[in-house]
mmCIF file of C-alpha atoms in Angstrom:
data_model
loop_
_atom_site.group_PDB
_atom_site.id
_atom_site.type_symbol
_atom_site.label_atom_id
_atom_site.label_comp_id
_atom_site.label_asym_id
_atom_site.label_seq_id
_atom_site.Cartn_x
_atom_site.Cartn_y
_atom_site.Cartn_z
ATOM 1 C CA GLU A 1 173.049 135.714 -39.985
ATOM 2 C CA PRO A 2 171.109 138.466 -38.207
ATOM 3 C CA TRP A 3 172.672 140.140 -35.204
ATOM 4 C CA ASN A 4 170.766 138.762 -32.235
ATOM 5 C CA ASP A 5 170.001 141.386 -29.586
ATOM 6 C CA ALA A 6 170.359 138.751 -26.880
ATOM 7 C CA SER A 7 173.811 137.621 -28.019
ATOM 8 C CA ASN A 8 176.890 138.850 -26.257
ATOM 9 C CA ILE A 9 178.717 139.507 -29.524
ATOM 10 C CA GLU A 10 180.083 143.030 -29.445
ATOM 11 C CA GLN A 11 181.714 143.183 -32.876
ATOM 12 C CA ARG A 12 180.966 141.901 -36.359
ATOM 13 C CA ILE A 13 183.265 142.135 -39.386
ATOM 14 C CA THR A 14 182.134 141.622 -42.962
ATOM 15 C CA GLU A 15 183.605 142.068 -46.435
ATOM 16 C CA PHE A 16 181.429 142.977 -49.378
ATOM 17 C CA ARG A 17 181.561 144.363 -52.899
ATOM 18 C CA ALA A 18 179.623 147.330 -54.230
ATOM 19 C CA ILE A 19 179.580 149.352 -57.421
ATOM 20 C CA ASP A 20 180.272 153.081 -57.372
ATOM 21 C CA PRO A 21 178.465 155.758 -59.437
ATOM 22 C CA GLU A 22 181.086 155.416 -62.207
ATOM 23 C CA ARG A 23 180.201 151.691 -62.395
ATOM 24 C CA ASN A 24 183.496 150.486 -60.856
ATOM 25 C CA TRP A 25 183.459 147.603 -58.408
ATOM 26 C CA HIS A 26 185.045 148.127 -54.978
ATOM 27 C CA TRP A 27 185.730 145.845 -52.033
ATOM 28 C CA TYR A 28 184.839 147.083 -48.552
ATOM 29 C CA LEU A 29 185.566 145.909 -45.018
ATOM 30 C CA ALA A 30 182.849 146.792 -42.546
ATOM 31 C CA THR A 31 183.543 146.618 -38.816
ATOM 32 C CA HIS A 32 180.459 147.023 -36.638
ATOM 33 C CA HIS A 33 180.711 147.567 -32.867
ATOM 34 C CA VAL A 34 177.842 147.538 -30.405
ATOM 35 C CA PHE A 35 177.948 151.031 -28.952
ATOM 36 C CA GLU A 36 174.999 150.843 -26.598
ATOM 37 C CA ARG A 37 172.681 148.192 -25.155
ATOM 38 C CA ALA A 38 169.513 148.552 -23.119
ATOM 39 C CA GLU A 39 169.295 146.885 -19.713
ATOM 40 C CA ASP A 40 167.565 143.875 -21.296
ATOM 41 C CA GLY A 41 170.498 143.445 -23.758
ATOM 42 C CA THR A 42 168.715 144.907 -26.762
ATOM 43 C CA ILE A 43 171.107 146.671 -29.079
ATOM 44 C CA GLN A 44 170.372 150.378 -29.043
ATOM 45 C CA ALA A 45 173.249 151.725 -31.145
ATOM 46 C CA VAL A 46 175.957 150.368 -33.419
ATOM 47 C CA VAL A 47 179.015 152.189 -34.708
ATOM 48 C CA SER A 48 180.228 151.044 -38.120
ATOM 49 C CA ILE A 49 183.512 151.733 -39.822
ATOM 50 C CA ILE A 50 183.693 150.963 -43.524
ATOM 51 C CA GLN A 51 187.039 150.872 -45.307
ATOM 52 C CA ASP A 52 187.694 150.598 -49.037
ATOM 53 C CA ILE A 53 190.013 147.590 -49.342
ATOM 54 C CA THR A 54 189.985 147.366 -53.140
ATOM 55 C CA GLU A 55 193.751 147.963 -53.438
ATOM 56 C CA GLN A 56 194.478 145.302 -50.802
ATOM 57 C CA LYS A 57 192.241 142.791 -52.597
ATOM 58 C CA GLU A 58 193.928 143.591 -55.915
ATOM 59 C CA GLY A 59 197.345 143.125 -54.290
ATOM 60 C CA GLU A 60 196.239 139.747 -52.918
ATOM 61 C CA ARG A 61 194.945 138.745 -56.355
ATOM 62 C CA GLN A 62 198.219 139.771 -57.996
ATOM 63 C CA LEU A 63 200.194 137.856 -55.362
ATOM 64 C CA ARG A 64 198.142 134.693 -55.974
ATOM 65 C CA HIS A 65 198.625 135.134 -59.725
ATOM 66 C CA GLY A 66 202.392 135.622 -59.289
ATOM 67 C CA GLU A 67 202.642 132.557 -57.053
ATOM 68 C CA GLN A 68 200.758 130.508 -59.641
ATOM 69 C CA LYS A 69 203.054 131.735 -62.425
ATOM 70 C CA TYR A 70 206.128 130.844 -60.343
ATOM 71 C CA ARG A 71 204.704 127.419 -59.511
ATOM 72 C CA THR A 72 203.897 126.696 -63.176
ATOM 73 C CA PHE A 73 207.358 127.852 -64.279
ATOM 74 C CA SER A 74 209.105 125.891 -61.542
ATOM 75 C CA GLU A 75 207.154 122.688 -62.122
ATOM 76 C CA HIS A 76 207.932 122.689 -65.870
ATOM 77 C CA CYS A 77 211.474 124.074 -65.824
ATOM 78 C CA PRO A 78 214.105 121.545 -66.974
ATOM 79 C CA THR A 79 216.633 123.037 -64.523
ATOM 80 C CA GLY A 80 216.598 121.802 -60.950
ATOM 81 C CA ILE A 81 215.325 124.317 -58.375
ATOM 82 C CA TRP A 82 215.946 123.702 -54.665
ATOM 83 C CA HIS A 83 214.561 125.843 -51.826
ATOM 84 C CA LEU A 84 216.085 125.292 -48.391
ATOM 85 C CA THR A 85 215.276 126.623 -44.940
ATOM 86 C CA ALA A 86 217.845 128.875 -43.275
ATOM 87 C CA GLY A 87 219.135 125.747 -41.532
ATOM 88 C CA GLY A 88 219.688 123.945 -44.853
ATOM 89 C CA ASN A 89 216.676 121.614 -44.774
ATOM 90 C CA THR A 90 214.651 120.939 -47.894
ATOM 91 C CA HIS A 91 211.522 123.062 -48.137
ATOM 92 C CA TYR A 92 210.764 122.638 -51.844
ATOM 93 C CA MET A 93 212.303 121.278 -55.010
ATOM 94 C CA ASN A 94 210.882 121.066 -58.483
ATOM 95 C CA PRO A 95 210.486 117.794 -60.434
ATOM 96 C CA ALA A 96 213.751 118.398 -62.329
ATOM 97 C CA MET A 97 215.682 118.608 -59.040
ATOM 98 C CA CYS A 98 213.955 115.426 -57.862
ATOM 99 C CA ARG A 99 215.194 113.689 -61.045
ATOM 100 C CA ILE A 100 218.728 115.030 -60.550
ATOM 101 C CA LEU A 101 218.785 113.735 -56.962
ATOM 102 C CA GLY A 102 217.103 110.459 -57.905
ATOM 103 C CA VAL A 103 214.158 110.864 -55.519
ATOM 104 C CA ASP A 104 210.491 110.220 -56.243
ATOM 105 C CA SER A 105 209.111 113.472 -54.865
ATOM 106 C CA VAL A 106 209.890 116.388 -52.609
ATOM 107 C CA SER A 107 207.613 114.888 -49.954
ATOM 108 C CA SER A 108 210.023 111.961 -49.633
ATOM 109 C CA ILE A 109 212.848 114.292 -48.555
ATOM 110 C CA GLU A 110 211.043 117.364 -47.230
ATOM 111 C CA GLY A 111 212.774 118.547 -44.068
ATOM 112 C CA ARG A 112 215.965 116.612 -44.774
ATOM 113 C CA SER A 113 219.269 118.475 -44.960
ATOM 114 C CA TYR A 114 220.967 119.151 -48.266
ATOM 115 C CA HIS A 115 224.130 117.712 -46.629
ATOM 116 C CA GLU A 116 222.657 114.235 -47.099
ATOM 117 C CA PHE A 117 222.991 114.650 -50.877
ATOM 118 C CA ILE A 118 226.376 116.341 -51.154
ATOM 119 C CA THR A 119 229.611 114.378 -50.939
ATOM 120 C CA PRO A 120 232.004 115.204 -48.067
ATOM 121 C CA ASP A 121 234.547 116.730 -50.483
ATOM 122 C CA SER A 122 231.864 118.970 -51.970
ATOM 123 C CA GLN A 123 230.696 119.967 -48.483
ATOM 124 C CA LEU A 124 234.245 121.068 -47.752
ATOM 125 C CA ASN A 125 234.218 123.099 -50.992
ATOM 126 C CA ILE A 126 231.004 124.798 -49.910
ATOM 127 C CA ALA A 127 232.354 125.507 -46.412
ATOM 128 C CA THR A 128 235.497 127.140 -47.778
ATOM 129 C CA GLN A 129 233.891 129.253 -50.477
ATOM 130 C CA SER A 130 234.663 132.948 -50.269
ATOM 131 C CA VAL A 131 231.056 134.186 -50.489
ATOM 132 C CA ASP A 132 229.279 134.766 -47.177
ATOM 133 C CA PRO A 133 225.512 134.073 -47.573
ATOM 134 C CA ALA A 134 224.730 136.806 -45.034
ATOM 135 C CA THR A 135 225.880 139.410 -47.592
ATOM 136 C CA GLY A 136 223.054 138.411 -49.904
ATOM 137 C CA GLU A 137 225.478 137.651 -52.720
ATOM 138 C CA ALA A 138 224.868 134.779 -55.091
ATOM 139 C CA ALA A 139 227.358 131.927 -55.145
ATOM 140 C CA THR A 140 228.260 129.405 -57.843
ATOM 141 C CA ILE A 141 230.081 126.224 -56.922
ATOM 142 C CA GLU A 142 230.789 122.817 -58.439
ATOM 143 C CA VAL A 143 229.624 119.894 -56.327
ATOM 144 C CA ASP A 144 229.076 116.175 -56.529
ATOM 145 C CA LEU A 145 225.568 115.133 -55.515
ATOM 146 C CA GLN A 146 225.140 111.613 -54.197
ATOM 147 C CA ARG A 147 221.841 109.974 -55.049
ATOM 148 C CA PRO A 148 220.124 107.435 -52.786
ATOM 149 C CA ASP A 149 221.257 104.624 -55.118
ATOM 150 C CA GLY A 150 224.897 105.707 -54.540
ATOM 151 C CA SER A 151 225.470 107.165 -58.003
ATOM 152 C CA LEU A 152 227.004 110.627 -58.306
ATOM 153 C CA ARG A 153 225.937 113.647 -60.336
ATOM 154 C CA HIS A 154 228.468 116.372 -60.962
ATOM 155 C CA CYS A 155 226.606 119.709 -60.910
ATOM 156 C CA ILE A 156 227.208 123.416 -60.883
ATOM 157 C CA LEU A 157 225.004 124.907 -58.173
ATOM 158 C CA HIS A 158 224.023 128.545 -58.228
ATOM 159 C CA GLY A 159 222.418 129.791 -55.044
ATOM 160 C CA ILE A 160 221.344 132.941 -53.329
ATOM 161 C CA PRO A 161 220.092 133.622 -49.823
ATOM 162 C CA ASP A 162 216.700 135.184 -49.150
ATOM 163 C CA LEU A 163 217.340 137.829 -46.494
ATOM 164 C CA ASP A 164 214.818 139.505 -44.225
ATOM 165 C CA GLU A 165 214.763 143.264 -43.548
ATOM 166 C CA ALA A 166 217.370 142.874 -40.772
ATOM 167 C CA GLY A 167 219.750 140.956 -43.058
ATOM 168 C CA ASN A 168 219.096 137.542 -41.489
ATOM 169 C CA ILE A 169 218.882 134.537 -43.768
ATOM 170 C CA ARG A 170 215.265 133.390 -44.157
ATOM 171 C CA SER A 171 215.954 130.691 -46.702
ATOM 172 C CA LEU A 172 218.326 129.621 -49.465
ATOM 173 C CA MET A 173 217.350 129.191 -53.103
ATOM 174 C CA GLY A 174 219.362 127.531 -55.784
ATOM 175 C CA SER A 175 219.437 125.806 -59.111
#
């Protein structure tokens, strides 16, 4: 859309691709600022800053590709994978974990605490384990999972915390 002299827009940002003399494609981010207007509002001067963002775009593409690979692996893995918030609520689980827990889908238990599926004795085992999640160490523990139909599944859970730069637990991941 053309930049209307009468508009009060003072900045416009666009991304575009262009080919360099060596015939390589690059991504650019162009930021245009109105530098000067006449008394009637007509744009007299614009300052533009153009940045090569090819590396950023490639990083984003690689991240999307990596996320897709993880999702494909997770969705087809026969081992249960459970991703919890720092507070212990379900954020994600793969289909194998849904089968282990006897639930139809992750959406049916998203946001619910893992405590709802672990027997009281197993919760005590978890509480008394010697590994502190804040250290970032992985932990392996035997637990009994209680399914919604009341049946139990004896499992060996292996989990590890996801820590932020300050060492705070962002989430917990396990299988």
